[in-house]
Coordinates of C-alpha atoms in Angstrom, one line a residue:
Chain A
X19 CA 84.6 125.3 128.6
X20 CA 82.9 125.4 125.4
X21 CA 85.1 128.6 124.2
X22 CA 87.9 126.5 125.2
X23 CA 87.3 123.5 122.5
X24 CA 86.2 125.3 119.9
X25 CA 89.6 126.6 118.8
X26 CA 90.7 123.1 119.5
X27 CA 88.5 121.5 117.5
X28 CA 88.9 124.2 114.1
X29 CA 92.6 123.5 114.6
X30 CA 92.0 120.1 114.2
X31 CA 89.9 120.7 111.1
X32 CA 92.5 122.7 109.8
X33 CA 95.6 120.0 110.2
X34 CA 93.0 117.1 108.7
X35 CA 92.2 119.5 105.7
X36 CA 96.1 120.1 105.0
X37 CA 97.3 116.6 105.5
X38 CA 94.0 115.7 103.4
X39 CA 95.4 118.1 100.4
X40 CA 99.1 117.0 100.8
X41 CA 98.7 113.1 100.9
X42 CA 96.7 114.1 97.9
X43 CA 99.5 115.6 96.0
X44 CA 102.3 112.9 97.5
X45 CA 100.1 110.0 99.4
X46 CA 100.5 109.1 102.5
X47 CA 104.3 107.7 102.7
X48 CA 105.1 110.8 100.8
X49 CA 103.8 113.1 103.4
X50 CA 105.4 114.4 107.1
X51 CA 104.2 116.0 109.8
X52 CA 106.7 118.8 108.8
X53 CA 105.0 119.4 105.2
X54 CA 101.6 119.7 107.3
X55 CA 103.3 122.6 109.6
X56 CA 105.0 124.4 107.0
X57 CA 101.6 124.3 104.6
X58 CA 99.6 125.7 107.8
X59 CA 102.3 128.0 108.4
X60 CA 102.9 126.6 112.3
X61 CA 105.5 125.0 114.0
X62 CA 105.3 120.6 114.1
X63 CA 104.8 121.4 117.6
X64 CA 101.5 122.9 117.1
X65 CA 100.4 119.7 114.7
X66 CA 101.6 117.6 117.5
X67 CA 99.4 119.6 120.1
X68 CA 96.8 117.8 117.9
X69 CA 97.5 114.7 116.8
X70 CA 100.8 112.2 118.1
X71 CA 101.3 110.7 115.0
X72 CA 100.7 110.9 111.0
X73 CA 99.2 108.1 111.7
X74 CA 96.4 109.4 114.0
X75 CA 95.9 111.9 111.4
X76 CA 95.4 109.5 108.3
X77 CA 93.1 107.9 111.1
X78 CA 90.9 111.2 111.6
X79 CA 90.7 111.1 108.3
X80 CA 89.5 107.9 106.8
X81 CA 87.5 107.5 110.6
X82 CA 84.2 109.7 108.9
X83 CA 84.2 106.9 106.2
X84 CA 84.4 104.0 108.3
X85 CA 81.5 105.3 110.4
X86 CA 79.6 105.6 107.4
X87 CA 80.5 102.0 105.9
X88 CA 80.1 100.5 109.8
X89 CA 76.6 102.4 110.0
X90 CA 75.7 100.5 106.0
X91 CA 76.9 97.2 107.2
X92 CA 74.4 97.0 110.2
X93 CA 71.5 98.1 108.2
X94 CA 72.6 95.7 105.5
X95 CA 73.0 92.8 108.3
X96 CA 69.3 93.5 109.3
X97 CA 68.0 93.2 106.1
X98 CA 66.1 89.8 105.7
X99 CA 67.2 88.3 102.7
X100 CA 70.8 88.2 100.9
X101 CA 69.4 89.8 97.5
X102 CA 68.6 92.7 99.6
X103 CA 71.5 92.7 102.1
X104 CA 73.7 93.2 98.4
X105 CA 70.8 96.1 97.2
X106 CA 71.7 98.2 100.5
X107 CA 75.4 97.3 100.5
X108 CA 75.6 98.5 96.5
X109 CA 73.2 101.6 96.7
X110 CA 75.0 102.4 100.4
X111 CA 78.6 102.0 98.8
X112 CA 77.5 104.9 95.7
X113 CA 76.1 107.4 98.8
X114 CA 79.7 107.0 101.4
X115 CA 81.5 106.8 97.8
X116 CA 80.1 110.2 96.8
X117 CA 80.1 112.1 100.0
X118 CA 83.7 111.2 100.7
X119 CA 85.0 111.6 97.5
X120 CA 87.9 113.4 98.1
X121 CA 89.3 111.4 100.7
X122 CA 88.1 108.1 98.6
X123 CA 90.7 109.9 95.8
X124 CA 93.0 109.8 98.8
X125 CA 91.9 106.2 100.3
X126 CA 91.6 104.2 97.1
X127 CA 95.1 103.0 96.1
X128 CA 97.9 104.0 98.8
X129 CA 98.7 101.2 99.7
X130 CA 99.7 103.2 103.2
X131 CA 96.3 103.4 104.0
X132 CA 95.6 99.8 103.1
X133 CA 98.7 98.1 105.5
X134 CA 96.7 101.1 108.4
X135 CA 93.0 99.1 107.9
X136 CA 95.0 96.0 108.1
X137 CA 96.6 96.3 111.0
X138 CA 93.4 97.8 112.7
X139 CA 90.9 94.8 113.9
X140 CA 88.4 97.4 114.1
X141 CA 88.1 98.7 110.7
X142 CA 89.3 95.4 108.6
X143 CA 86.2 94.0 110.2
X144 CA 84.1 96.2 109.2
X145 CA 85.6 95.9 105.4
X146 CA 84.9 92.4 105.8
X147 CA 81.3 92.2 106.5
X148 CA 80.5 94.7 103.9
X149 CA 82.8 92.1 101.7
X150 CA 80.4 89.4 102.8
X151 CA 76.6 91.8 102.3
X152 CA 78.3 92.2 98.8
X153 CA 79.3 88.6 98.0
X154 CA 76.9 86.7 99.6
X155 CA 78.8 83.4 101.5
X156 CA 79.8 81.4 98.3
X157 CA 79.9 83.6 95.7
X158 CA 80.1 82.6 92.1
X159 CA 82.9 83.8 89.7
X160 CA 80.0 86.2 88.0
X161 CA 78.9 87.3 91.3
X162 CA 82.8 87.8 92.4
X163 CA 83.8 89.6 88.8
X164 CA 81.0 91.6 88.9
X165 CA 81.4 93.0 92.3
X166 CA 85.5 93.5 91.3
X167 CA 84.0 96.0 88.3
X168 CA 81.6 97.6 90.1
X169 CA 83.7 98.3 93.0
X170 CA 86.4 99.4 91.1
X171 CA 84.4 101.1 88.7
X172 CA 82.9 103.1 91.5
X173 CA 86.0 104.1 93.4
X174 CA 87.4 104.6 90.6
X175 CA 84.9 107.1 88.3
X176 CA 84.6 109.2 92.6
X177 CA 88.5 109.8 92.2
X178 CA 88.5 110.3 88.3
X179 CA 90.6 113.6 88.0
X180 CA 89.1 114.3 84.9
X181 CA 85.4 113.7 86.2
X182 CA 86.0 116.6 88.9
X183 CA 83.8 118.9 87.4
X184 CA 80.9 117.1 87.9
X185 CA 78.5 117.6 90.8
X186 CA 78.0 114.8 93.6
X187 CA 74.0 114.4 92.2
X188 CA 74.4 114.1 89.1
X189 CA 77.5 111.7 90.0
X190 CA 75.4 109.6 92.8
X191 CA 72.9 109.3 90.2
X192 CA 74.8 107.8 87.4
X193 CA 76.9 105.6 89.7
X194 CA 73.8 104.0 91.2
X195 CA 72.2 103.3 87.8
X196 CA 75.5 101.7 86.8
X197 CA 75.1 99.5 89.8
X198 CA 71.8 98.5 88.9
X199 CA 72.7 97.5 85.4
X200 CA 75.7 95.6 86.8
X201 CA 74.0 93.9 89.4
X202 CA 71.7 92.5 86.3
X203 CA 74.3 91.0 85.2
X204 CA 74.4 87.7 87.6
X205 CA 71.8 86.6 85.1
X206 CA 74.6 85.3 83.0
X207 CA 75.9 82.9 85.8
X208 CA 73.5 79.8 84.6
X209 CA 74.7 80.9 80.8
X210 CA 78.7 80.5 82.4
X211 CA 77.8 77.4 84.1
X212 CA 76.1 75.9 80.8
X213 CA 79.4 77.2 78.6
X214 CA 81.6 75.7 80.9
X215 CA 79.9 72.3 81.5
X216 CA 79.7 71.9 77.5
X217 CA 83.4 72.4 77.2
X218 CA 83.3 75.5 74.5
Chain B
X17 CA 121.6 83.3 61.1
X18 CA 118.6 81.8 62.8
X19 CA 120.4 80.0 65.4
X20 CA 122.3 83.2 66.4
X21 CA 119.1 85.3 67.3
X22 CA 117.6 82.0 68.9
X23 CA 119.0 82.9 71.8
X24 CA 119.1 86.4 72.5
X25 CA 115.5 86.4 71.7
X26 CA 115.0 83.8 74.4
X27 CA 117.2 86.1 76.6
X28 CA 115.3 88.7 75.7
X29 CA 112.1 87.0 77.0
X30 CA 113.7 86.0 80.2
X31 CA 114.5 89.5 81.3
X32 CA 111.1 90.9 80.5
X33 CA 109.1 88.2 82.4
X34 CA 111.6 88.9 85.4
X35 CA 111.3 92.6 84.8
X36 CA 107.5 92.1 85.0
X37 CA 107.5 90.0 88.0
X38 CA 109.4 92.6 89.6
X39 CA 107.7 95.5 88.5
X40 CA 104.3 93.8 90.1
X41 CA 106.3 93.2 93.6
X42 CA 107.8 96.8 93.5
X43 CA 106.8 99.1 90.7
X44 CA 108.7 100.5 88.1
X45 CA 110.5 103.2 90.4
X46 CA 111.4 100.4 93.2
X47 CA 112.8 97.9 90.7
X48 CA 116.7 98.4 88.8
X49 CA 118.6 96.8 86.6
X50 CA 120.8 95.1 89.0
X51 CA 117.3 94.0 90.7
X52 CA 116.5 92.0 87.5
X53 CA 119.9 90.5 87.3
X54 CA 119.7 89.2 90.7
X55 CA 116.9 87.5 89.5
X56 CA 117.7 85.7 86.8
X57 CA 121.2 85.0 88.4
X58 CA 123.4 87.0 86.0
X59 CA 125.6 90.4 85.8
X60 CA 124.0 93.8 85.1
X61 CA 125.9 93.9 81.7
X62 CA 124.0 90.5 80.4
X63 CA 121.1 93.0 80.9
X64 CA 122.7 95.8 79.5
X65 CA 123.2 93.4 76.6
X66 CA 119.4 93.1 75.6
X67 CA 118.5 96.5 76.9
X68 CA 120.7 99.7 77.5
X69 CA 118.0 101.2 80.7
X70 CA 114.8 100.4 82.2
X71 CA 112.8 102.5 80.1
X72 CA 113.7 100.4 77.1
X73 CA 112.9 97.2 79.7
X74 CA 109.7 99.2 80.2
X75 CA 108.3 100.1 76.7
X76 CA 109.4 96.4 75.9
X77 CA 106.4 95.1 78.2
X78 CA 103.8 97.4 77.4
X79 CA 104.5 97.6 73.2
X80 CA 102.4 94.6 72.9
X81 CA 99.6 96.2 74.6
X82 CA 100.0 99.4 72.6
X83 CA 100.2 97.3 69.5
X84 CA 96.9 95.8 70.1
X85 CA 95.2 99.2 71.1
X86 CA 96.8 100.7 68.0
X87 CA 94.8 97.7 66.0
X88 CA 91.6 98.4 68.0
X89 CA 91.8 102.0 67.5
X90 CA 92.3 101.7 63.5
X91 CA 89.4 98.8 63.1
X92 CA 87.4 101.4 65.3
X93 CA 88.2 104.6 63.3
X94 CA 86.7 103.2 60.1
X95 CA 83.3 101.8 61.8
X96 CA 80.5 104.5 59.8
X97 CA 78.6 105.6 62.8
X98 CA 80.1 106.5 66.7
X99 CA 77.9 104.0 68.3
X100 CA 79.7 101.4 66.1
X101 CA 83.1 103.3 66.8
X102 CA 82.3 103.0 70.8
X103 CA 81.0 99.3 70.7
X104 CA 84.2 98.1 68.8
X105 CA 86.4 100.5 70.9
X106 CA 84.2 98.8 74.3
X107 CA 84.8 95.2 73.5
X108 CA 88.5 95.9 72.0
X109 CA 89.7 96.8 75.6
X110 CA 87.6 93.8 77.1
X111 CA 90.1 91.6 75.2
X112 CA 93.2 93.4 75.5
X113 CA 92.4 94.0 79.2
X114 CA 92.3 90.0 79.5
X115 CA 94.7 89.4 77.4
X116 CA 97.5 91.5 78.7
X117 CA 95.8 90.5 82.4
X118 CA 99.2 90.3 84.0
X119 CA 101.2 93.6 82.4
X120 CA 97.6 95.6 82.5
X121 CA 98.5 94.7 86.8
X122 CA 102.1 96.3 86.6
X123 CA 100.6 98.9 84.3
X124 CA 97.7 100.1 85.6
X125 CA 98.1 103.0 88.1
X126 CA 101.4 103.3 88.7
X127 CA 102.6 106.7 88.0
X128 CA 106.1 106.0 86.7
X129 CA 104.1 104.3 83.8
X130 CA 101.9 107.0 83.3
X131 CA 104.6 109.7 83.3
X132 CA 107.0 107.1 80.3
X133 CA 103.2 107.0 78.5
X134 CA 103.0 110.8 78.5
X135 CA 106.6 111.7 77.8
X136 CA 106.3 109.5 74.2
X137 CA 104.1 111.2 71.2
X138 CA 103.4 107.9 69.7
X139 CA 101.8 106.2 72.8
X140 CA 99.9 109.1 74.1
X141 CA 98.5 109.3 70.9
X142 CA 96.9 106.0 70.5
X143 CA 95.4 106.2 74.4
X144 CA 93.9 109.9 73.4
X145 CA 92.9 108.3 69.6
X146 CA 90.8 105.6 72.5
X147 CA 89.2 108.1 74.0
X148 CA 87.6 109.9 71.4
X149 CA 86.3 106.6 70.1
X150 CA 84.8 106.3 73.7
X151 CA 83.8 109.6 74.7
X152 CA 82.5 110.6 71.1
X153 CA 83.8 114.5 71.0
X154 CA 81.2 116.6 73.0
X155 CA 80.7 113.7 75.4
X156 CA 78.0 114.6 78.3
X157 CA 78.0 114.2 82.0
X158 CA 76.2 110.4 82.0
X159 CA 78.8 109.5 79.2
X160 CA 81.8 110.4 80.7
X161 CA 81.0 108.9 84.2
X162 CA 79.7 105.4 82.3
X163 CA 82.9 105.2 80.4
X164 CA 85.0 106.0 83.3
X165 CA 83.6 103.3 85.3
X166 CA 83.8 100.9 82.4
X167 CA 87.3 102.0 82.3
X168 CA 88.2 101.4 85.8
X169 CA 86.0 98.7 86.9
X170 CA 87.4 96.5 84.0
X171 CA 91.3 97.3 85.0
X172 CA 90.7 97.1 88.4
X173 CA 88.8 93.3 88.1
X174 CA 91.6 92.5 85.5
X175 CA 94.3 93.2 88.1
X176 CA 92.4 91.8 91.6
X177 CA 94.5 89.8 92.6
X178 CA 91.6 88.4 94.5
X179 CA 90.3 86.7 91.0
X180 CA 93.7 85.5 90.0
X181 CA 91.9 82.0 90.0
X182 CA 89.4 83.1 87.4
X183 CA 90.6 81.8 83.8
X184 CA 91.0 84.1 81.2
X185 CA 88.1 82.9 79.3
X186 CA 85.2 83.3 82.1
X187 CA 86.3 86.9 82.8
X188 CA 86.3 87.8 79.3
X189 CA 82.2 87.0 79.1
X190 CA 81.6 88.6 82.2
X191 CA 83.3 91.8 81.5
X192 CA 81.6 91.8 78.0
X193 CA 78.2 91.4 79.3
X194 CA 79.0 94.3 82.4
X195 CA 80.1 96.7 79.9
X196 CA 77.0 95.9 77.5
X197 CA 75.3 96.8 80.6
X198 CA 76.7 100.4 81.2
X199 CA 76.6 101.4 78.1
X200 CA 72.7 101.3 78.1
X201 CA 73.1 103.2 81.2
X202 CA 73.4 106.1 78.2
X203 CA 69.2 106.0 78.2
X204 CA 69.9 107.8 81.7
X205 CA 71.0 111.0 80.0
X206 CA 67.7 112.4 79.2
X207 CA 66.4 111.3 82.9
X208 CA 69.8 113.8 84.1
X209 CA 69.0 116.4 81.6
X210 CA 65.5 116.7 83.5
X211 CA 66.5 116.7 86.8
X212 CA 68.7 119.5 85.9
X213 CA 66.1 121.8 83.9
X214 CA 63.7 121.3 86.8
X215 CA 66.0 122.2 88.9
X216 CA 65.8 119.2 91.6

């Protein structure tokens, strides 16, 4: 049984690492089942042995990095105070950042993929309580802007085109010692609060 | 004479903010000429009028942006020392980002922009003029990550549309104080170089 999964399972590989490379180059709207046969040099029969759908594939895909982020939010949930459910969210976020960094290139932005987590109860919830270990439950606008940068920031540097060159340490390591600095700056809230109350 | 450019500079104005609104629901490649009549209720020739294609509607939004990063990357070029060329480059974009909150939306990663930005000499030139006075010319590894974070994370918090509520004025201190922050994220360089030479 064994020697009959195997092939199975590196055929799989192979379709997720083609559609992977292709919504790369045209996203995910861009992309058919068709362009993944022809780049594997098979028939669409063949890609459907494996998957139904595109849509099962873009699931395959992103599914690695929603077990990651669902794996963070329930030891971020278990931590005992909100400053250090937001410390394992941010430091979590730079490792599943880093390790899937070429599908975050892929993830981050198609707005495919985002109307796909939407439609899924499963993995918007997840989003959501990793939202809410990040924000706290009534975030101030610091808190909220920060978490906007560094979020962005983060997503953003893992799919820089021009940062490809550079290895996943040295990356993981600068990313979380840009979160750390950021995180520093909630101290300005009371500063905001004081500006805002005095009217300047 | 005045009265007789009164109003086809108000007309003008009119089809660039319903170009921009349009642009943000649909991108540049999704929105046409006879969208942005629609619009503003009027034929495709009153358009024609003011501009003679899209590109022209196009480079109308974003020439204010590139005339304030033109400004930002003179006042930057004649600061004596490329710390003081990166701070003034740093906090320029913090207050162009803000300022030009709602075109930096439309603008910011969508590739029909990119491709106009790349096809025209004069615009390319000021963005690669930017990143010289952000990079510094032999920029290492920690520098080039920091700065693409600092790019990303401050479009990306301009543009969330989940901070639309924040006013202009509050997001510009935050986003001066995070990017005060990364940049000392620079003292990490010597901590890389280590790592590296020790081989961990």
């Amino acid at each position: 049984m064994a020697k009959a999964v195997a092939p199975r399972g590196f055929a799989r590989e192979r379709v997720l690492e083609a559609a992977l490379a292709l919504f790369a180059e045209h996203g995910v709207n861009g992309t058919s089942l068709q362009m993944i046969a022809d780049r594997l040099g098979v028939s669409k029969a063949a890609v459907y042995y494996q998957f139904h759908s595109k849509e099962e594939i873009v699931l395959a895909v992103i599914q690695p990095v929603f077990d990651d982020m669902a794996r963070l939010v329930r030891i971020a949930e278990a931590m005992s105070t909100p400053e250090a459910q937001q410390e394992v969210a941010v430091n979590g976020m730079v490792d599943f950042t880093v390790r899937h960094r070429r599908v975050t290139a892929v993830f981050h932005g198609d707005p495919a993929i985002d109307t796909l987590v939407n439609s899924r109860a499963d993995l918007s919830d997840i989003i959501e309580r990793l939202t809410v270990m990040l924000l706290g439950t009534d975030p101030d606008v610091t808190t909220r802007i920060v978490i906007s940068v560094l979020a962005s920031g983060m997503y953003g540097s893992a799919t820089d085109p021009k940062l490809s060159d550079i290895d996943d340490g040295d990356l993981h390591q600068v990313l979380l010692d840009c979160c750390q600095r950021l995180m520093r700056t909630r101290g300005a809230i009371g500063d905001l609060r004081t500006r805002g109350a005095i009217g300047i």
